[in-house]
Amino acid sequence: MNKNVLRKILRSFRQHISAFDIGILVVGFICLLVFFLFFYRKSETITIRVKVTDQDVLYQRTEPTMWYANRFFVGDKELDALGRTITEIVGIDMFPVDSKHKAVYLDLKVKAVYDTRTKTYSTHGKTLMFGTPMRFNVSKVTFDGFVTEFPGSEKDAGVKIGKATVKALARNLEPSIASAITPGSKILDSNQLLLAEITDVTVTPAEKVTTTDAGDLLLRYDPLYKDALITVDIRTKTVGKDVYIFDNLPLKIGEPLPLHLENVSVPSNIDNRGIPSNLDTKNIFPIIVNFTPVPVPT
């Protein structure tokens, strides 16, 4: 009975529809399919990396303070109104940039939408691009940051990791500070990745320029303060022709080289440098350049 009714309906439909109507239906279906494919957005979970910055827009280049940086921990989450996880901290990479601040990078697992038309991801109402500023509210801390890595970004980064041997000169140090700089001292990030290691230290009396009553300039040596010539094997990051250390400090002669060791903080300046080479898997730093130590005056 049901089959007969269905046949009658199909027969009636074929009698009242023309080839033109069929064409209209086909065109309409194709338009709907194209519209769907053009505007379709796929929701998925991705991992991005952000650099934590100051919340004040006027100080976004400022690194977070030590106590603020220590508030982050792996597993902290941001939830939506329904209690669903939209952001989770899955990795933390931080290291000191001076005696009061740390550079903090966070690996975040976020809910994102992929736009097939523009081939971009978006989350928290913003398109993920390098430098996109974003605010996150995890359970323990609110922080601002800008995006540094996202799916596909590594193809265009052009960043090469390497190493170099540099000479840093620290002048007019207290004797206690100079004696605390020892070969083998290391600078590590929060994941115990080696950033820098002191391989040699030459300590001499601090040089001073004095003027005689006749106006002559004389080079003298301070009886108390010390100069230290420090050889450092350091991890580098090369972008194009520019070489950086400790996140964003340029590796150039005359630039400051802050050495924040476990028990001492030493301000110094780069005196000479080696040529960065590709990192090897053994994390061994070969001496790339030879230097002549400053002789201790007699």
PDB file of C-alpha atoms in Angstrom:
ATOM      1  CA  MET A   1       0.000   0.000   0.000  1.00  0.00           C
ATOM      2  CA  ASN A   2       2.736   2.425   0.988  1.00  0.00           C
ATOM      3  CA  LYS A   3       4.716   1.539  -2.143  1.00  0.00           C
ATOM      4  CA  ASN A   4       1.746   2.304  -4.368  1.00  0.00           C
ATOM      5  CA  VAL A   5       1.236   5.692  -2.714  1.00  0.00           C
ATOM      6  CA  LEU A   6       4.924   6.512  -3.134  1.00  0.00           C
ATOM      7  CA  ARG A   7       4.812   5.544  -6.806  1.00  0.00           C
ATOM      8  CA  LYS A   8       1.777   7.771  -7.384  1.00  0.00           C
ATOM      9  CA  ILE A   9       3.549  10.709  -5.734  1.00  0.00           C
ATOM     10  CA  LEU A  10       6.696  10.230  -7.836  1.00  0.00           C
ATOM     11  CA  ARG A  11       4.629   9.844 -11.034  1.00  0.00           C
ATOM     12  CA  SER A  12       2.706  13.036 -10.233  1.00  0.00           C
ATOM     13  CA  PHE A  13       5.970  14.860  -9.447  1.00  0.00           C
ATOM     14  CA  ARG A  14       7.521  13.861 -12.790  1.00  0.00           C
ATOM     15  CA  GLN A  15       4.398  14.968 -14.644  1.00  0.00           C
ATOM     16  CA  HIS A  16       4.436  18.443 -13.093  1.00  0.00           C
ATOM     17  CA  ILE A  17       8.173  19.165 -13.253  1.00  0.00           C
ATOM     18  CA  SER A  18       9.990  20.256 -16.377  1.00  0.00           C
ATOM     19  CA  ALA A  19      13.613  20.113 -17.457  1.00  0.00           C
ATOM     20  CA  PHE A  20      13.901  23.799 -16.605  1.00  0.00           C
ATOM     21  CA  ASP A  21      12.786  23.102 -13.027  1.00  0.00           C
ATOM     22  CA  ILE A  22      15.349  20.326 -12.725  1.00  0.00           C
ATOM     23  CA  GLY A  23      18.047  22.716 -13.937  1.00  0.00           C
ATOM     24  CA  ILE A  24      17.004  25.286 -11.328  1.00  0.00           C
ATOM     25  CA  LEU A  25      17.199  22.639  -8.587  1.00  0.00           C
ATOM     26  CA  VAL A  26      20.656  21.509  -9.707  1.00  0.00           C
ATOM     27  CA  VAL A  27      21.958  25.087  -9.836  1.00  0.00           C
ATOM     28  CA  GLY A  28      20.496  25.786  -6.391  1.00  0.00           C
ATOM     29  CA  PHE A  29      22.124  22.678  -4.945  1.00  0.00           C
ATOM     30  CA  ILE A  30      25.496  23.635  -6.430  1.00  0.00           C
ATOM     31  CA  CYS A  31      25.187  27.160  -5.002  1.00  0.00           C
ATOM     32  CA  LEU A  32      24.416  25.778  -1.547  1.00  0.00           C
ATOM     33  CA  LEU A  33      27.380  23.422  -1.769  1.00  0.00           C
ATOM     34  CA  VAL A  34      29.743  26.210  -2.851  1.00  0.00           C
ATOM     35  CA  PHE A  35      28.422  28.487  -0.097  1.00  0.00           C
ATOM     36  CA  PHE A  36      28.988  25.761   2.491  1.00  0.00           C
ATOM     37  CA  LEU A  37      32.505  24.999   1.330  1.00  0.00           C
ATOM     38  CA  PHE A  38      33.401  28.692   1.060  1.00  0.00           C
ATOM     39  CA  PHE A  39      32.263  29.673   4.550  1.00  0.00           C
ATOM     40  CA  TYR A  40      32.815  26.398   6.370  1.00  0.00           C
ATOM     41  CA  ARG A  41      34.849  26.753   9.553  1.00  0.00           C
ATOM     42  CA  LYS A  42      36.190  23.749  11.387  1.00  0.00           C
ATOM     43  CA  SER A  43      36.578  23.826  15.169  1.00  0.00           C
ATOM     44  CA  GLU A  44      39.647  22.083  16.554  1.00  0.00           C
ATOM     45  CA  THR A  45      42.161  22.152  19.392  1.00  0.00           C
ATOM     46  CA  ILE A  46      45.608  23.534  18.513  1.00  0.00           C
ATOM     47  CA  THR A  47      48.776  24.518  20.363  1.00  0.00           C
ATOM     48  CA  ILE A  48      50.154  28.046  20.144  1.00  0.00           C
ATOM     49  CA  ARG A  49      53.022  29.864  21.835  1.00  0.00           C
ATOM     50  CA  VAL A  50      52.686  33.342  23.324  1.00  0.00           C
ATOM     51  CA  LYS A  51      55.175  35.676  24.940  1.00  0.00           C
ATOM     52  CA  VAL A  52      53.909  37.219  28.156  1.00  0.00           C
ATOM     53  CA  THR A  53      54.030  41.028  28.193  1.00  0.00           C
ATOM     54  CA  ASP A  54      53.011  43.843  30.493  1.00  0.00           C
ATOM     55  CA  GLN A  55      49.250  44.423  30.627  1.00  0.00           C
ATOM     56  CA  ASP A  56      49.662  48.161  30.082  1.00  0.00           C
ATOM     57  CA  VAL A  57      49.757  48.830  26.333  1.00  0.00           C
ATOM     58  CA  LEU A  58      52.381  51.531  26.901  1.00  0.00           C
ATOM     59  CA  TYR A  59      54.766  48.981  28.435  1.00  0.00           C
ATOM     60  CA  GLN A  60      54.175  45.904  26.291  1.00  0.00           C
ATOM     61  CA  ARG A  61      57.903  45.520  25.702  1.00  0.00           C
ATOM     62  CA  THR A  62      58.482  45.179  29.435  1.00  0.00           C
ATOM     63  CA  GLU A  63      59.252  41.669  30.660  1.00  0.00           C
ATOM     64  CA  PRO A  64      57.194  40.381  33.628  1.00  0.00           C
ATOM     65  CA  THR A  65      58.737  40.642  37.075  1.00  0.00           C
ATOM     66  CA  MET A  66      60.119  37.574  38.843  1.00  0.00           C
ATOM     67  CA  TRP A  67      57.207  37.168  41.258  1.00  0.00           C
ATOM     68  CA  TYR A  68      54.649  37.557  38.451  1.00  0.00           C
ATOM     69  CA  ALA A  69      56.423  35.066  36.188  1.00  0.00           C
ATOM     70  CA  ASN A  70      56.442  32.453  38.950  1.00  0.00           C
ATOM     71  CA  ARG A  71      52.612  32.428  39.050  1.00  0.00           C
ATOM     72  CA  PHE A  72      52.350  30.285  35.917  1.00  0.00           C
ATOM     73  CA  PHE A  73      52.199  26.498  36.085  1.00  0.00           C
ATOM     74  CA  VAL A  74      51.503  23.690  33.629  1.00  0.00           C
ATOM     75  CA  GLY A  75      47.910  22.478  33.759  1.00  0.00           C
ATOM     76  CA  ASP A  76      46.297  25.811  34.644  1.00  0.00           C
ATOM     77  CA  LYS A  77      43.122  26.313  32.586  1.00  0.00           C
ATOM     78  CA  GLU A  78      40.707  28.942  31.336  1.00  0.00           C
ATOM     79  CA  LEU A  79      37.040  27.877  31.275  1.00  0.00           C
ATOM     80  CA  ASP A  80      34.025  29.256  29.432  1.00  0.00           C
ATOM     81  CA  ALA A  81      30.595  29.937  30.961  1.00  0.00           C
ATOM     82  CA  LEU A  82      29.632  26.260  30.574  1.00  0.00           C
ATOM     83  CA  GLY A  83      32.738  25.019  32.360  1.00  0.00           C
ATOM     84  CA  ARG A  84      34.459  23.789  29.206  1.00  0.00           C
ATOM     85  CA  THR A  85      38.218  24.212  28.815  1.00  0.00           C
ATOM     86  CA  ILE A  86      39.092  26.793  26.173  1.00  0.00           C
ATOM     87  CA  THR A  87      42.732  27.400  27.149  1.00  0.00           C
ATOM     88  CA  GLU A  88      45.262  25.236  28.975  1.00  0.00           C
ATOM     89  CA  ILE A  89      48.928  25.876  29.754  1.00  0.00           C
ATOM     90  CA  VAL A  90      50.837  22.833  28.470  1.00  0.00           C
ATOM     91  CA  GLY A  91      54.386  24.207  28.521  1.00  0.00           C
ATOM     92  CA  ILE A  92      56.424  26.986  30.130  1.00  0.00           C
ATOM     93  CA  ASP A  93      59.757  28.385  28.974  1.00  0.00           C
ATOM     94  CA  MET A  94      61.251  31.204  31.061  1.00  0.00           C
ATOM     95  CA  PHE A  95      64.677  32.601  31.856  1.00  0.00           C
ATOM     96  CA  PRO A  96      66.025  35.770  33.522  1.00  0.00           C
ATOM     97  CA  VAL A  97      66.768  38.798  31.362  1.00  0.00           C
ATOM     98  CA  ASP A  98      67.979  40.934  34.265  1.00  0.00           C
ATOM     99  CA  SER A  99      68.028  40.762  38.044  1.00  0.00           C
ATOM    100  CA  LYS A 100      64.306  41.610  38.353  1.00  0.00           C
ATOM    101  CA  HIS A 101      62.578  40.318  35.216  1.00  0.00           C
ATOM    102  CA  LYS A 102      62.115  37.109  33.261  1.00  0.00           C
ATOM    103  CA  ALA A 103      61.225  36.377  29.662  1.00  0.00           C
ATOM    104  CA  VAL A 104      58.204  34.053  29.727  1.00  0.00           C
ATOM    105  CA  TYR A 105      56.910  31.960  26.827  1.00  0.00           C
ATOM    106  CA  LEU A 106      53.806  29.815  27.288  1.00  0.00           C
ATOM    107  CA  ASP A 107      52.647  26.900  25.157  1.00  0.00           C
ATOM    108  CA  LEU A 108      48.850  27.026  25.186  1.00  0.00           C
ATOM    109  CA  LYS A 109      46.330  24.463  24.014  1.00  0.00           C
ATOM    110  CA  VAL A 110      43.349  26.489  22.774  1.00  0.00           C
ATOM    111  CA  LYS A 111      40.004  25.937  21.093  1.00  0.00           C
ATOM    112  CA  ALA A 112      40.320  27.486  17.653  1.00  0.00           C
ATOM    113  CA  VAL A 113      38.303  27.755  14.452  1.00  0.00           C
ATOM    114  CA  TYR A 114      39.934  27.117  11.081  1.00  0.00           C
ATOM    115  CA  ASP A 115      38.683  29.227   8.186  1.00  0.00           C
ATOM    116  CA  THR A 116      39.059  27.209   4.983  1.00  0.00           C
ATOM    117  CA  ARG A 117      38.611  30.352   2.890  1.00  0.00           C
ATOM    118  CA  THR A 118      41.477  32.380   4.415  1.00  0.00           C
ATOM    119  CA  LYS A 119      43.379  29.334   5.707  1.00  0.00           C
ATOM    120  CA  THR A 120      43.803  30.947   9.118  1.00  0.00           C
ATOM    121  CA  TYR A 121      42.971  30.041  12.701  1.00  0.00           C
ATOM    122  CA  SER A 122      41.083  32.261  15.107  1.00  0.00           C
ATOM    123  CA  THR A 123      40.535  32.034  18.850  1.00  0.00           C
ATOM    124  CA  HIS A 124      39.274  34.354  21.564  1.00  0.00           C
ATOM    125  CA  GLY A 125      37.771  36.476  18.784  1.00  0.00           C
ATOM    126  CA  LYS A 126      41.111  37.184  17.083  1.00  0.00           C
ATOM    127  CA  THR A 127      42.904  35.794  14.042  1.00  0.00           C
ATOM    128  CA  LEU A 128      46.120  33.982  14.929  1.00  0.00           C
ATOM    129  CA  MET A 129      49.033  35.785  13.320  1.00  0.00           C
ATOM    130  CA  PHE A 130      52.538  36.569  14.518  1.00  0.00           C
ATOM    131  CA  GLY A 131      52.287  39.492  16.924  1.00  0.00           C
ATOM    132  CA  THR A 132      48.541  39.210  17.606  1.00  0.00           C
ATOM    133  CA  PRO A 133      47.965  40.620  21.137  1.00  0.00           C
ATOM    134  CA  MET A 134      45.687  38.508  23.316  1.00  0.00           C
ATOM    135  CA  ARG A 135      44.482  38.350  26.919  1.00  0.00           C
ATOM    136  CA  PHE A 136      43.964  35.104  28.794  1.00  0.00           C
ATOM    137  CA  ASN A 137      42.275  34.482  32.133  1.00  0.00           C
ATOM    138  CA  VAL A 138      43.444  31.181  33.568  1.00  0.00           C
ATOM    139  CA  SER A 139      42.380  30.188  37.064  1.00  0.00           C
ATOM    140  CA  LYS A 140      45.428  31.583  38.863  1.00  0.00           C
ATOM    141  CA  VAL A 141      46.498  34.610  36.841  1.00  0.00           C
ATOM    142  CA  THR A 142      45.368  37.037  34.154  1.00  0.00           C
ATOM    143  CA  PHE A 143      47.998  37.861  31.571  1.00  0.00           C
ATOM    144  CA  ASP A 144      48.531  39.564  28.242  1.00  0.00           C
ATOM    145  CA  GLY A 145      50.780  38.227  25.512  1.00  0.00           C
ATOM    146  CA  PHE A 146      51.383  38.242  21.797  1.00  0.00           C
ATOM    147  CA  VAL A 147      51.437  35.200  19.532  1.00  0.00           C
ATOM    148  CA  THR A 148      54.862  33.976  18.412  1.00  0.00           C
ATOM    149  CA  GLU A 149      54.043  30.505  17.059  1.00  0.00           C
ATOM    150  CA  PHE A 150      50.944  28.750  15.718  1.00  0.00           C
ATOM    151  CA  PRO A 151      50.281  25.855  13.305  1.00  0.00           C
ATOM    152  CA  GLY A 152      52.125  26.544  10.068  1.00  0.00           C
ATOM    153  CA  SER A 153      54.095  29.542  11.333  1.00  0.00           C
ATOM    154  CA  GLU A 154      57.387  27.651  11.476  1.00  0.00           C
ATOM    155  CA  LYS A 155      57.454  27.513   7.662  1.00  0.00           C
ATOM    156  CA  ASP A 156      57.885  31.280   7.401  1.00  0.00           C
ATOM    157  CA  ALA A 157      59.939  31.923  10.542  1.00  0.00           C
ATOM    158  CA  GLY A 158      63.413  31.432   9.067  1.00  0.00           C
ATOM    159  CA  VAL A 159      64.915  31.176  12.561  1.00  0.00           C
ATOM    160  CA  LYS A 160      68.149  29.221  12.994  1.00  0.00           C
ATOM    161  CA  ILE A 161      69.377  28.092  16.397  1.00  0.00           C
ATOM    162  CA  GLY A 162      73.130  28.011  16.878  1.00  0.00           C
ATOM    163  CA  LYS A 163      75.958  28.698  19.284  1.00  0.00           C
ATOM    164  CA  ALA A 164      78.906  31.032  19.593  1.00  0.00           C
ATOM    165  CA  THR A 165      81.885  31.627  21.832  1.00  0.00           C
ATOM    166  CA  VAL A 166      82.100  35.234  22.985  1.00  0.00           C
ATOM    167  CA  LYS A 167      84.344  37.353  25.161  1.00  0.00           C
ATOM    168  CA  ALA A 168      82.645  39.650  27.649  1.00  0.00           C
ATOM    169  CA  LEU A 169      84.432  42.366  29.623  1.00  0.00           C
ATOM    170  CA  ALA A 170      83.128  43.313  33.066  1.00  0.00           C
ATOM    171  CA  ARG A 171      84.788  46.408  34.533  1.00  0.00           C
ATOM    172  CA  ASN A 172      85.210  47.776  38.062  1.00  0.00           C
ATOM    173  CA  LEU A 173      83.825  44.768  39.912  1.00  0.00           C
ATOM    174  CA  GLU A 174      83.883  44.304  43.653  1.00  0.00           C
ATOM    175  CA  PRO A 175      86.439  41.623  44.573  1.00  0.00           C
ATOM    176  CA  SER A 176      83.664  39.401  45.963  1.00  0.00           C
ATOM    177  CA  ILE A 177      81.780  39.559  42.650  1.00  0.00           C
ATOM    178  CA  ALA A 178      84.894  38.876  40.580  1.00  0.00           C
ATOM    179  CA  SER A 179      85.775  35.832  42.684  1.00  0.00           C
ATOM    180  CA  ALA A 180      82.220  34.451  42.300  1.00  0.00           C
ATOM    181  CA  ILE A 181      82.584  34.204  38.501  1.00  0.00           C
ATOM    182  CA  THR A 182      83.925  30.704  37.959  1.00  0.00           C
ATOM    183  CA  PRO A 183      84.357  28.460  34.900  1.00  0.00           C
ATOM    184  CA  GLY A 184      81.561  25.928  34.619  1.00  0.00           C
ATOM    185  CA  SER A 185      78.848  28.320  35.802  1.00  0.00           C
ATOM    186  CA  LYS A 186      75.742  27.926  33.654  1.00  0.00           C
ATOM    187  CA  ILE A 187      72.592  29.816  32.748  1.00  0.00           C
ATOM    188  CA  LEU A 188      69.610  27.495  32.243  1.00  0.00           C
ATOM    189  CA  ASP A 189      66.001  28.145  31.345  1.00  0.00           C
ATOM    190  CA  SER A 190      63.038  26.668  33.238  1.00  0.00           C
ATOM    191  CA  ASN A 191      63.300  23.459  31.181  1.00  0.00           C
ATOM    192  CA  GLN A 192      67.009  23.041  32.040  1.00  0.00           C
ATOM    193  CA  LEU A 193      68.048  23.950  28.506  1.00  0.00           C
ATOM    194  CA  LEU A 194      71.584  25.321  28.442  1.00  0.00           C
ATOM    195  CA  LEU A 195      71.601  28.989  27.390  1.00  0.00           C
ATOM    196  CA  ALA A 196      75.145  29.952  28.336  1.00  0.00           C
ATOM    197  CA  GLU A 197      78.188  28.501  30.085  1.00  0.00           C
ATOM    198  CA  ILE A 198      81.319  30.242  31.340  1.00  0.00           C
ATOM    199  CA  THR A 199      84.416  28.394  30.166  1.00  0.00           C
ATOM    200  CA  ASP A 200      87.194  30.748  31.261  1.00  0.00           C
ATOM    201  CA  VAL A 201      87.695  33.828  33.439  1.00  0.00           C
ATOM    202  CA  THR A 202      90.724  36.136  33.609  1.00  0.00           C
ATOM    203  CA  VAL A 203      90.617  38.604  36.514  1.00  0.00           C
ATOM    204  CA  THR A 204      92.975  41.609  36.584  1.00  0.00           C
ATOM    205  CA  PRO A 205      93.168  44.830  38.594  1.00  0.00           C
ATOM    206  CA  ALA A 206      90.733  47.353  37.167  1.00  0.00           C
ATOM    207  CA  GLU A 207      92.244  49.753  34.664  1.00  0.00           C
ATOM    208  CA  LYS A 208      91.882  53.465  35.375  1.00  0.00           C
ATOM    209  CA  VAL A 209      92.932  56.524  33.415  1.00  0.00           C
ATOM    210  CA  THR A 210      94.359  59.309  35.554  1.00  0.00           C
ATOM    211  CA  THR A 211      95.539  62.804  34.709  1.00  0.00           C
ATOM    212  CA  THR A 212      98.748  64.376  35.986  1.00  0.00           C
ATOM    213  CA  ASP A 213      99.144  68.015  36.970  1.00  0.00           C
ATOM    214  CA  ALA A 214     100.748  68.558  33.566  1.00  0.00           C
ATOM    215  CA  GLY A 215      97.676  67.188  31.808  1.00  0.00           C
ATOM    216  CA  ASP A 216      99.209  63.877  30.782  1.00  0.00           C
ATOM    217  CA  LEU A 217      96.972  60.797  30.717  1.00  0.00           C
ATOM    218  CA  LEU A 218      98.283  57.733  32.513  1.00  0.00           C
ATOM    219  CA  LEU A 219      96.914  54.193  32.684  1.00  0.00           C
ATOM    220  CA  ARG A 220      96.834  52.980  36.276  1.00  0.00           C
ATOM    221  CA  TYR A 221      95.489  49.917  38.065  1.00  0.00           C
ATOM    222  CA  ASP A 222      92.985  50.130  40.897  1.00  0.00           C
ATOM    223  CA  PRO A 223      94.224  48.533  44.130  1.00  0.00           C
ATOM    224  CA  LEU A 224      90.735  47.260  45.011  1.00  0.00           C
ATOM    225  CA  TYR A 225      88.379  46.855  42.051  1.00  0.00           C
ATOM    226  CA  LYS A 226      88.780  44.198  39.375  1.00  0.00           C
ATOM    227  CA  ASP A 227      88.221  43.751  35.635  1.00  0.00           C
ATOM    228  CA  ALA A 228      87.100  40.331  34.404  1.00  0.00           C
ATOM    229  CA  LEU A 229      87.490  39.002  30.876  1.00  0.00           C
ATOM    230  CA  ILE A 230      84.921  36.213  30.614  1.00  0.00           C
ATOM    231  CA  THR A 231      84.741  33.567  27.889  1.00  0.00           C
ATOM    232  CA  VAL A 232      81.164  32.377  27.385  1.00  0.00           C
ATOM    233  CA  ASP A 233      79.688  29.662  25.178  1.00  0.00           C
ATOM    234  CA  ILE A 234      76.220  30.934  24.389  1.00  0.00           C
ATOM    235  CA  ARG A 235      73.109  29.782  22.546  1.00  0.00           C
ATOM    236  CA  THR A 236      72.151  32.032  19.620  1.00  0.00           C
ATOM    237  CA  LYS A 237      69.136  32.682  17.426  1.00  0.00           C
ATOM    238  CA  THR A 238      69.714  33.917  13.868  1.00  0.00           C
ATOM    239  CA  VAL A 239      67.004  35.681  11.866  1.00  0.00           C
ATOM    240  CA  GLY A 240      68.261  36.659   8.429  1.00  0.00           C
ATOM    241  CA  LYS A 241      71.637  38.279   9.055  1.00  0.00           C
ATOM    242  CA  ASP A 242      70.862  39.327  12.631  1.00  0.00           C
ATOM    243  CA  VAL A 243      72.054  37.210  15.559  1.00  0.00           C
ATOM    244  CA  TYR A 244      70.387  37.385  18.983  1.00  0.00           C
ATOM    245  CA  ILE A 245      71.008  35.959  22.436  1.00  0.00           C
ATOM    246  CA  PHE A 246      68.774  35.696  25.507  1.00  0.00           C
ATOM    247  CA  ASP A 247      65.574  36.210  23.524  1.00  0.00           C
ATOM    248  CA  ASN A 248      66.169  39.578  21.844  1.00  0.00           C
ATOM    249  CA  LEU A 249      69.616  40.970  22.711  1.00  0.00           C
ATOM    250  CA  PRO A 250      71.741  41.560  19.581  1.00  0.00           C
ATOM    251  CA  LEU A 251      75.050  39.697  19.502  1.00  0.00           C
ATOM    252  CA  LYS A 252      77.353  42.565  18.557  1.00  0.00           C
ATOM    253  CA  ILE A 253      80.620  43.902  19.895  1.00  0.00           C
ATOM    254  CA  GLY A 254      79.908  46.589  22.490  1.00  0.00           C
ATOM    255  CA  GLU A 255      76.392  45.370  23.309  1.00  0.00           C
ATOM    256  CA  PRO A 256      75.628  44.406  26.934  1.00  0.00           C
ATOM    257  CA  LEU A 257      75.850  40.746  27.915  1.00  0.00           C
ATOM    258  CA  PRO A 258      73.977  40.275  31.216  1.00  0.00           C
ATOM    259  CA  LEU A 259      75.195  37.174  33.029  1.00  0.00           C
ATOM    260  CA  HIS A 260      72.640  36.214  35.673  1.00  0.00           C
ATOM    261  CA  LEU A 261      74.209  33.179  37.287  1.00  0.00           C
ATOM    262  CA  GLU A 262      72.867  31.186  40.197  1.00  0.00           C
ATOM    263  CA  ASN A 263      74.711  33.148  42.886  1.00  0.00           C
ATOM    264  CA  VAL A 264      75.825  36.355  41.182  1.00  0.00           C
ATOM    265  CA  SER A 265      74.643  38.850  38.571  1.00  0.00           C
ATOM    266  CA  VAL A 266      77.400  40.318  36.402  1.00  0.00           C
ATOM    267  CA  PRO A 267      76.906  43.289  34.045  1.00  0.00           C
ATOM    268  CA  SER A 268      79.309  43.044  31.125  1.00  0.00           C
ATOM    269  CA  ASN A 269      79.776  44.053  27.498  1.00  0.00           C
ATOM    270  CA  ILE A 270      80.654  41.894  24.502  1.00  0.00           C
ATOM    271  CA  ASP A 271      84.337  42.334  23.672  1.00  0.00           C
ATOM    272  CA  ASN A 272      84.577  39.856  20.805  1.00  0.00           C
ATOM    273  CA  ARG A 273      82.456  37.071  19.428  1.00  0.00           C
ATOM    274  CA  GLY A 274      82.492  33.869  17.471  1.00  0.00           C
ATOM    275  CA  ILE A 275      80.469  32.849  14.435  1.00  0.00           C
ATOM    276  CA  PRO A 276      77.210  31.002  15.229  1.00  0.00           C
ATOM    277  CA  SER A 277      76.968  27.455  13.941  1.00  0.00           C
ATOM    278  CA  ASN A 278      74.143  24.925  13.872  1.00  0.00           C
ATOM    279  CA  LEU A 279      73.354  23.236  17.166  1.00  0.00           C
ATOM    280  CA  ASP A 280      74.316  19.605  17.481  1.00  0.00           C
ATOM    281  CA  THR A 281      72.227  17.049  19.354  1.00  0.00           C
ATOM    282  CA  LYS A 282      74.901  16.511  22.003  1.00  0.00           C
ATOM    283  CA  ASN A 283      74.619  20.120  23.225  1.00  0.00           C
ATOM    284  CA  ILE A 284      78.418  20.475  23.123  1.00  0.00           C
ATOM    285  CA  PHE A 285      79.856  23.933  22.559  1.00  0.00           C
ATOM    286  CA  PRO A 286      83.164  23.795  20.635  1.00  0.00           C
ATOM    287  CA  ILE A 287      85.491  26.759  20.874  1.00  0.00           C
ATOM    288  CA  ILE A 288      84.921  28.612  17.632  1.00  0.00           C
ATOM    289  CA  VAL A 289      87.288  31.529  18.097  1.00  0.00           C
ATOM    290  CA  ASN A 290      90.580  31.860  19.971  1.00  0.00           C
ATOM    291  CA  PHE A 291      91.278  34.942  22.046  1.00  0.00           C
ATOM    292  CA  THR A 292      94.405  36.334  23.691  1.00  0.00           C
ATOM    293  CA  PRO A 293      93.880  36.886  27.444  1.00  0.00           C
ATOM    294  CA  VAL A 294      94.724  40.252  28.943  1.00  0.00           C
ATOM    295  CA  PRO A 295      98.024  39.854  30.859  1.00  0.00           C
ATOM    296  CA  VAL A 296      97.946  40.512  34.576  1.00  0.00           C
ATOM    297  CA  PRO A 297     100.088  43.573  35.314  1.00  0.00           C
ATOM    298  CA  THR A 298     103.098  43.066  37.532  1.00  0.00           C
TER     299      THR A 298
END
